[in-house]
Amino acid sequence: MSSTVSGKSGTWRNWAGNVTARPAREVTPASVEELSAAVRQAAEDGLRVKAVGTGHSFTAAAATDGVLIRPQLLTGIRKIDREAGTVTVEAGTPLKRLNLALAREGLSLTNMGDIMEQTVSGAVSTGTHGTGRDSASIAAQITGLELVTADGSVLSCSEKENPEVFAAARVGIGALGIITAITFSVEPTFLLTAREEPMSFDEVTGSFDELFAENEHFEFYWFPHTGNCNTKRNNRSAGPERPVGTVRGLFEDEFLSNGVFQVANYVGRAVPATIPSIARISSRALSARTYTDIPYKVFTSPRRVRFTEMEFAVPREALVETLRELKAMVDRSPLRISFPVEVRTAPADDITLSTASGRDTAYIAVHMFRGTPYQAYFSAAERIFTAHEGRPHWGKVHTRDAEYFADVYPRFGEFTELRDRLDPERLFGNDYLRRVLGE
């Protein structure tokens, strides 16, 4: 066994600070062979195994008291196949590094989420997504993956090879094995023009169907305690490139969206009564702007203000009704919410436990500033979301269990049967998986 496999132990914390774990040992394998050996060793020692990325999940999906696998040495691009339009990347590669490396090669993912701190395997395993009328989540852009299973063997999966594992493991919540490499479908770099502008809540909800249909990527943020929204539409563009100016970018993205926002949240946390006034000011702080740039510079933005988040996927046709119910609930409650509510969409996909599996989807995400009690707000929101057959993001706060998922995911049984076959001893199990997938 190499020295990387002995590992040290200590307390592991996620990004938001709401989940901690004390693994028996940590392992940082430098190759797929070392990872397989670590999995076999854990089984011999009677310890469970979890791989952890950058800890951007708000759930305990990666927590373990057994062996914690850190994939930071399994990074980089393995192979670019320009003819097939694919790139194969090691599982521990952060999305940020993937985006930069692809840009250097004149390539890009078709769609992505709005932050790029996560590892590729962490992002896909929990179903991370951006917004898109026709283009779906990051996992839906996978054409192949490599998985180390409970007996230490390495499975290659694609539509042709182990297709039933491929259907499930693209969003596998870490339950089927440890992903070691992912092949994504990519395309030549293109330009996106982003148009950001304020609109009223009634305007956006009243014309949501048109806004969705007319734009390749549409999303909006509603500021609780106000009737104000900020909208963002991204569409492909013939150019020329017109990035956000450095000064304006620093002011709006760093100062307003991170710096002032952080201070406003500290004030709101200390004196909740000030939140509605702060919300009215911050919902008007960002003016309309238009810019054109390469995809990752348009899709993603820095998020330095730490928060806790819950997000549910509802059928797209139920979005407006769900959102109006959420607004009515906030308006009549004593809750004070300093973070905007984010709304995005995704087309139906064919991944067993993807939140968009088999249905056109809209996402509603609610956030609370880190350190602020979120339970009352999140429970009230969750009651509204579940009344519309909402499916929670696997990496964000929720209280749903296997019984609920068996109802809202038509192929839930397919996933659990596959898990019984691949990991009968629950080597990759933990408390979170026991709750969401059953025994």
mmCIF file of C-alpha atoms in Angstrom, residues 137-401:
data_model
loop_
_atom_site.group_PDB
_atom_site.id
_atom_site.type_symbol
_atom_site.label_atom_id
_atom_site.label_comp_id
_atom_site.label_asym_id
_atom_site.label_seq_id
_atom_site.Cartn_x
_atom_site.Cartn_y
_atom_site.Cartn_z
ATOM 1 C CA SER A 137 -28.083 19.309 -16.289
ATOM 2 C CA ILE A 138 -24.351 18.589 -16.239
ATOM 3 C CA ALA A 139 -25.112 14.865 -15.719
ATOM 4 C CA ALA A 140 -27.262 14.831 -18.876
ATOM 5 C CA GLN A 141 -24.155 15.849 -20.868
ATOM 6 C CA ILE A 142 -22.294 12.660 -19.834
ATOM 7 C CA THR A 143 -21.625 10.055 -22.534
ATOM 8 C CA GLY A 144 -19.564 7.669 -20.391
ATOM 9 C CA LEU A 145 -18.210 7.121 -16.893
ATOM 10 C CA GLU A 146 -15.842 4.868 -14.987
ATOM 11 C CA LEU A 147 -16.936 3.516 -11.609
ATOM 12 C CA VAL A 148 -15.105 1.608 -8.868
ATOM 13 C CA THR A 149 -17.665 -0.760 -7.336
ATOM 14 C CA ALA A 150 -17.863 -2.394 -3.901
ATOM 15 C CA ASP A 151 -15.576 -5.327 -4.792
ATOM 16 C CA GLY A 152 -12.890 -2.920 -6.040
ATOM 17 C CA SER A 153 -13.467 -3.668 -9.717
ATOM 18 C CA VAL A 154 -13.629 -0.892 -12.322
ATOM 19 C CA LEU A 155 -16.749 -0.676 -14.495
ATOM 20 C CA SER A 156 -16.902 1.318 -17.730
ATOM 21 C CA CYS A 157 -20.433 2.557 -18.377
ATOM 22 C CA SER A 158 -22.095 4.164 -21.390
ATOM 23 C CA GLU A 159 -25.255 3.685 -23.460
ATOM 24 C CA LYS A 160 -23.565 0.621 -25.006
ATOM 25 C CA GLU A 161 -21.557 -0.718 -22.047
ATOM 26 C CA ASN A 162 -23.398 -1.510 -18.778
ATOM 27 C CA PRO A 163 -26.292 0.724 -19.910
ATOM 28 C CA GLU A 164 -28.442 0.101 -16.812
ATOM 29 C CA VAL A 165 -25.584 1.296 -14.567
ATOM 30 C CA PHE A 166 -25.043 4.272 -16.900
ATOM 31 C CA ALA A 167 -28.726 5.237 -16.609
ATOM 32 C CA ALA A 168 -28.443 5.395 -12.823
ATOM 33 C CA ALA A 169 -24.832 6.297 -11.976
ATOM 34 C CA ARG A 170 -24.878 9.666 -13.748
ATOM 35 C CA VAL A 171 -26.857 10.910 -10.707
ATOM 36 C CA GLY A 172 -25.911 8.184 -8.233
ATOM 37 C CA ILE A 173 -25.618 10.174 -4.949
ATOM 38 C CA GLY A 174 -22.512 8.072 -4.240
ATOM 39 C CA ALA A 175 -24.647 4.978 -3.647
ATOM 40 C CA LEU A 176 -23.429 2.758 -6.494
ATOM 41 C CA GLY A 177 -19.664 3.191 -6.253
ATOM 42 C CA ILE A 178 -16.958 5.823 -6.628
ATOM 43 C CA ILE A 179 -16.722 7.601 -9.985
ATOM 44 C CA THR A 180 -13.125 7.860 -11.206
ATOM 45 C CA ALA A 181 -13.584 9.431 -14.651
ATOM 46 C CA ILE A 182 -16.345 11.075 -16.663
ATOM 47 C CA THR A 183 -16.712 11.591 -20.409
ATOM 48 C CA PHE A 184 -18.684 14.700 -21.321
ATOM 49 C CA SER A 185 -20.122 15.736 -24.607
ATOM 50 C CA VAL A 186 -18.553 19.107 -25.548
ATOM 51 C CA GLU A 187 -18.814 21.533 -28.450
ATOM 52 C CA PRO A 188 -16.662 24.243 -30.021
ATOM 53 C CA THR A 189 -16.692 27.378 -27.855
ATOM 54 C CA PHE A 190 -19.565 29.735 -28.632
ATOM 55 C CA LEU A 191 -20.613 33.151 -27.395
ATOM 56 C CA LEU A 192 -23.568 33.930 -25.178
ATOM 57 C CA THR A 193 -25.213 37.290 -24.797
ATOM 58 C CA ALA A 194 -26.616 37.812 -21.323
ATOM 59 C CA ARG A 195 -29.335 40.338 -20.702
ATOM 60 C CA GLU A 196 -30.017 41.094 -17.059
ATOM 61 C CA GLU A 197 -32.892 43.357 -16.116
ATOM 62 C CA PRO A 198 -35.262 44.049 -13.246
ATOM 63 C CA MET A 199 -38.939 43.093 -13.687
ATOM 64 C CA SER A 200 -41.843 42.943 -11.263
ATOM 65 C CA PHE A 201 -42.943 39.634 -9.728
ATOM 66 C CA ASP A 202 -46.356 39.898 -11.437
ATOM 67 C CA GLU A 203 -44.756 40.666 -14.797
ATOM 68 C CA VAL A 204 -42.389 37.670 -14.654
ATOM 69 C CA THR A 205 -44.983 35.175 -13.414
ATOM 70 C CA GLY A 206 -47.595 36.550 -15.838
ATOM 71 C CA SER A 207 -45.355 36.097 -18.884
ATOM 72 C CA PHE A 208 -43.229 33.172 -17.672
ATOM 73 C CA ASP A 209 -44.271 30.844 -20.518
ATOM 74 C CA GLU A 210 -43.184 33.357 -23.180
ATOM 75 C CA LEU A 211 -39.946 34.254 -21.379
ATOM 76 C CA PHE A 212 -39.150 30.551 -21.092
ATOM 77 C CA ALA A 213 -40.021 29.797 -24.738
ATOM 78 C CA GLU A 214 -38.185 32.778 -26.234
ATOM 79 C CA ASN A 215 -34.831 32.230 -24.488
ATOM 80 C CA GLU A 216 -32.318 29.396 -24.530
ATOM 81 C CA HIS A 217 -31.545 30.022 -20.875
ATOM 82 C CA PHE A 218 -33.914 32.007 -18.667
ATOM 83 C CA GLU A 219 -33.730 32.437 -14.905
ATOM 84 C CA PHE A 220 -34.888 34.942 -12.359
ATOM 85 C CA TYR A 221 -34.543 35.893 -8.714
ATOM 86 C CA TRP A 222 -37.424 37.128 -6.594
ATOM 87 C CA PHE A 223 -36.603 39.223 -3.507
ATOM 88 C CA PRO A 224 -38.911 38.228 -0.630
ATOM 89 C CA HIS A 225 -40.806 41.123 1.060
ATOM 90 C CA THR A 226 -40.842 42.940 -2.290
ATOM 91 C CA GLY A 227 -42.607 42.619 -5.612
ATOM 92 C CA ASN A 228 -39.238 42.850 -7.380
ATOM 93 C CA CYS A 229 -37.318 40.333 -9.484
ATOM 94 C CA ASN A 230 -34.061 40.324 -11.391
ATOM 95 C CA THR A 231 -34.188 38.375 -14.655
ATOM 96 C CA LYS A 232 -31.373 36.906 -16.718
ATOM 97 C CA ARG A 233 -31.639 35.568 -20.270
ATOM 98 C CA ASN A 234 -28.688 33.986 -22.035
ATOM 99 C CA ASN A 235 -28.797 33.333 -25.772
ATOM 100 C CA ARG A 236 -26.212 32.289 -28.332
ATOM 101 C CA SER A 237 -24.701 35.184 -30.165
ATOM 102 C CA ALA A 238 -22.688 35.827 -33.340
ATOM 103 C CA GLY A 239 -20.619 38.296 -31.314
ATOM 104 C CA PRO A 240 -18.559 40.370 -31.048
ATOM 105 C CA GLU A 241 -17.342 39.618 -27.525
ATOM 106 C CA ARG A 242 -18.351 42.393 -25.110
ATOM 107 C CA PRO A 243 -17.432 41.236 -21.611
ATOM 108 C CA VAL A 244 -18.592 43.058 -18.481
ATOM 109 C CA GLY A 245 -16.157 45.960 -17.953
ATOM 110 C CA THR A 246 -13.608 45.388 -15.189
ATOM 111 C CA VAL A 247 -14.787 48.293 -13.043
ATOM 112 C CA ARG A 248 -18.469 47.533 -13.471
ATOM 113 C CA GLY A 249 -17.838 43.822 -12.957
ATOM 114 C CA LEU A 250 -15.934 44.490 -9.748
ATOM 115 C CA PHE A 251 -18.633 46.836 -8.519
ATOM 116 C CA GLU A 252 -21.659 44.670 -9.365
ATOM 117 C CA ASP A 253 -20.305 41.138 -8.964
ATOM 118 C CA GLU A 254 -17.848 41.657 -6.128
ATOM 119 C CA PHE A 255 -19.067 44.730 -4.266
ATOM 120 C CA LEU A 256 -22.862 44.535 -4.610
ATOM 121 C CA SER A 257 -23.408 40.775 -5.038
ATOM 122 C CA ASN A 258 -20.774 39.715 -2.512
ATOM 123 C CA GLY A 259 -19.375 42.577 -0.378
ATOM 124 C CA VAL A 260 -22.401 44.773 0.364
ATOM 125 C CA PHE A 261 -24.662 41.716 0.264
ATOM 126 C CA GLN A 262 -22.513 40.087 2.973
ATOM 127 C CA VAL A 263 -22.726 43.196 5.183
ATOM 128 C CA ALA A 264 -26.500 43.491 4.575
ATOM 129 C CA ASN A 265 -26.878 39.855 5.653
ATOM 130 C CA TYR A 266 -24.866 40.431 8.841
ATOM 131 C CA VAL A 267 -27.129 43.386 9.653
ATOM 132 C CA GLY A 268 -30.237 41.333 8.841
ATOM 133 C CA ARG A 269 -29.048 38.438 10.983
ATOM 134 C CA ALA A 270 -28.449 40.785 13.941
ATOM 135 C CA VAL A 271 -31.648 42.828 13.447
ATOM 136 C CA PRO A 272 -34.201 40.787 11.423
ATOM 137 C CA ALA A 273 -36.664 43.711 11.405
ATOM 138 C CA THR A 274 -34.364 45.572 8.975
ATOM 139 C CA ILE A 275 -34.563 42.813 6.329
ATOM 140 C CA PRO A 276 -37.618 44.042 4.344
ATOM 141 C CA SER A 277 -36.033 47.498 3.912
ATOM 142 C CA ILE A 278 -32.689 45.964 2.946
ATOM 143 C CA ALA A 279 -34.497 43.685 0.453
ATOM 144 C CA ARG A 280 -36.180 46.673 -1.190
ATOM 145 C CA ILE A 281 -32.828 48.417 -1.593
ATOM 146 C CA SER A 282 -30.847 45.363 -2.751
ATOM 147 C CA SER A 283 -33.560 44.324 -5.229
ATOM 148 C CA ARG A 284 -33.057 47.703 -6.928
ATOM 149 C CA ALA A 285 -29.271 47.880 -6.617
ATOM 150 C CA LEU A 286 -28.477 45.996 -9.813
ATOM 151 C CA SER A 287 -29.371 47.903 -12.959
ATOM 152 C CA ALA A 288 -30.039 46.367 -16.375
ATOM 153 C CA ARG A 289 -26.941 45.274 -18.312
ATOM 154 C CA THR A 290 -26.070 43.310 -21.442
ATOM 155 C CA TYR A 291 -22.756 41.564 -22.128
ATOM 156 C CA THR A 292 -21.379 38.893 -24.481
ATOM 157 C CA ASP A 293 -18.714 36.350 -23.517
ATOM 158 C CA ILE A 294 -17.710 32.690 -23.659
ATOM 159 C CA PRO A 295 -20.121 30.332 -21.841
ATOM 160 C CA TYR A 296 -18.504 29.739 -18.465
ATOM 161 C CA LYS A 297 -17.996 33.481 -17.951
ATOM 162 C CA VAL A 298 -21.710 34.049 -18.541
ATOM 163 C CA PHE A 299 -23.186 30.987 -16.786
ATOM 164 C CA THR A 300 -21.106 31.164 -13.608
ATOM 165 C CA SER A 301 -20.514 33.833 -10.999
ATOM 166 C CA PRO A 302 -18.542 34.026 -7.745
ATOM 167 C CA ARG A 303 -20.499 33.190 -4.591
ATOM 168 C CA ARG A 304 -18.578 34.338 -1.549
ATOM 169 C CA VAL A 305 -21.478 34.936 0.829
ATOM 170 C CA ARG A 306 -22.068 31.595 2.573
ATOM 171 C CA PHE A 307 -25.599 30.321 2.949
ATOM 172 C CA THR A 308 -27.760 27.244 3.468
ATOM 173 C CA GLU A 309 -30.023 26.206 0.602
ATOM 174 C CA MET A 310 -33.055 24.096 -0.207
ATOM 175 C CA GLU A 311 -34.140 23.528 -3.807
ATOM 176 C CA PHE A 312 -37.054 21.562 -5.211
ATOM 177 C CA ALA A 313 -37.822 20.578 -8.796
ATOM 178 C CA VAL A 314 -41.508 20.879 -9.673
ATOM 179 C CA PRO A 315 -43.243 20.067 -12.980
ATOM 180 C CA ARG A 316 -42.657 23.111 -15.171
ATOM 181 C CA GLU A 317 -46.381 23.746 -15.636
ATOM 182 C CA ALA A 318 -46.764 24.015 -11.834
ATOM 183 C CA LEU A 319 -44.060 26.666 -11.401
ATOM 184 C CA VAL A 320 -46.107 29.868 -11.357
ATOM 185 C CA GLU A 321 -48.728 28.491 -8.976
ATOM 186 C CA THR A 322 -46.026 27.106 -6.640
ATOM 187 C CA LEU A 323 -44.143 30.393 -6.609
ATOM 188 C CA ARG A 324 -47.264 32.441 -5.927
ATOM 189 C CA GLU A 325 -48.052 30.152 -2.988
ATOM 190 C CA LEU A 326 -44.505 30.641 -1.685
ATOM 191 C CA LYS A 327 -44.852 34.433 -1.932
ATOM 192 C CA ALA A 328 -48.248 34.380 -0.183
ATOM 193 C CA MET A 329 -46.758 32.256 2.610
ATOM 194 C CA VAL A 330 -43.813 34.659 3.125
ATOM 195 C CA ASP A 331 -46.104 37.719 2.951
ATOM 196 C CA ARG A 332 -48.396 36.489 5.728
ATOM 197 C CA SER A 333 -45.671 34.996 7.944
ATOM 198 C CA PRO A 334 -43.373 36.658 10.498
ATOM 199 C CA LEU A 335 -40.375 35.239 8.553
ATOM 200 C CA ARG A 336 -37.620 37.658 7.500
ATOM 201 C CA ILE A 337 -35.805 36.440 4.366
ATOM 202 C CA SER A 338 -32.676 38.283 3.231
ATOM 203 C CA PHE A 339 -31.744 36.008 0.292
ATOM 204 C CA PRO A 340 -33.507 36.058 -3.089
ATOM 205 C CA VAL A 341 -35.437 32.992 -4.311
ATOM 206 C CA GLU A 342 -33.896 31.569 -7.492
ATOM 207 C CA VAL A 343 -35.943 30.065 -10.345
ATOM 208 C CA ARG A 344 -34.502 27.995 -13.222
ATOM 209 C CA THR A 345 -35.682 25.320 -15.686
ATOM 210 C CA ALA A 346 -34.534 22.077 -17.331
ATOM 211 C CA PRO A 347 -35.977 19.800 -20.003
ATOM 212 C CA ALA A 348 -36.898 16.205 -19.145
ATOM 213 C CA ASP A 349 -33.991 13.716 -19.166
ATOM 214 C CA ASP A 350 -33.642 9.919 -18.994
ATOM 215 C CA ILE A 351 -31.493 9.587 -15.848
ATOM 216 C CA THR A 352 -33.132 7.377 -13.193
ATOM 217 C CA LEU A 353 -32.874 9.732 -10.190
ATOM 218 C CA SER A 354 -32.311 13.044 -11.960
ATOM 219 C CA THR A 355 -34.658 15.711 -10.577
ATOM 220 C CA ALA A 356 -35.766 16.232 -14.218
ATOM 221 C CA SER A 357 -36.204 12.490 -14.876
ATOM 222 C CA GLY A 358 -39.099 12.038 -17.294
ATOM 223 C CA ARG A 359 -40.589 15.504 -16.869
ATOM 224 C CA ASP A 360 -40.026 19.102 -17.963
ATOM 225 C CA THR A 361 -38.925 20.826 -14.812
ATOM 226 C CA ALA A 362 -38.683 24.150 -12.997
ATOM 227 C CA TYR A 363 -36.465 24.636 -9.966
ATOM 228 C CA ILE A 364 -37.210 26.885 -7.007
ATOM 229 C CA ALA A 365 -34.322 27.466 -4.601
ATOM 230 C CA VAL A 366 -34.658 29.133 -1.207
ATOM 231 C CA HIS A 367 -31.620 30.288 0.788
ATOM 232 C CA MET A 368 -30.803 31.565 4.254
ATOM 233 C CA PHE A 369 -27.618 33.376 5.288
ATOM 234 C CA ARG A 370 -25.185 31.040 7.047
ATOM 235 C CA GLY A 371 -25.753 31.036 10.807
ATOM 236 C CA THR A 372 -29.384 32.201 10.541
ATOM 237 C CA PRO A 373 -32.045 29.692 11.696
ATOM 238 C CA TYR A 374 -33.543 28.315 8.476
ATOM 239 C CA GLN A 375 -35.859 25.533 9.720
ATOM 240 C CA ALA A 376 -39.136 27.503 9.886
ATOM 241 C CA TYR A 377 -38.744 28.970 6.382
ATOM 242 C CA PHE A 378 -37.518 25.743 4.800
ATOM 243 C CA SER A 379 -40.272 23.586 6.367
ATOM 244 C CA ALA A 380 -42.983 25.987 5.200
ATOM 245 C CA ALA A 381 -41.445 26.057 1.699
ATOM 246 C CA GLU A 382 -41.059 22.259 1.653
ATOM 247 C CA ARG A 383 -44.772 21.798 2.433
ATOM 248 C CA ILE A 384 -45.627 23.910 -0.624
ATOM 249 C CA PHE A 385 -43.096 22.142 -2.882
ATOM 250 C CA THR A 386 -44.168 18.623 -1.887
ATOM 251 C CA ALA A 387 -47.832 19.457 -2.523
ATOM 252 C CA HIS A 388 -46.728 19.847 -6.175
ATOM 253 C CA GLU A 389 -44.787 16.546 -6.270
ATOM 254 C CA GLY A 390 -41.522 18.419 -5.823
ATOM 255 C CA ARG A 391 -38.261 16.511 -5.977
ATOM 256 C CA PRO A 392 -35.488 17.941 -3.767
ATOM 257 C CA HIS A 393 -31.962 18.485 -5.056
ATOM 258 C CA TRP A 394 -29.903 15.576 -3.646
ATOM 259 C CA GLY A 395 -27.232 17.937 -2.330
ATOM 260 C CA LYS A 396 -29.480 20.519 -0.698
ATOM 261 C CA VAL A 397 -31.411 20.591 2.577
ATOM 262 C CA HIS A 398 -34.675 18.590 2.665
ATOM 263 C CA THR A 399 -36.463 16.160 4.978
ATOM 264 C CA ARG A 400 -37.837 13.686 2.388
ATOM 265 C CA ASP A 401 -37.336 9.914 2.682
#
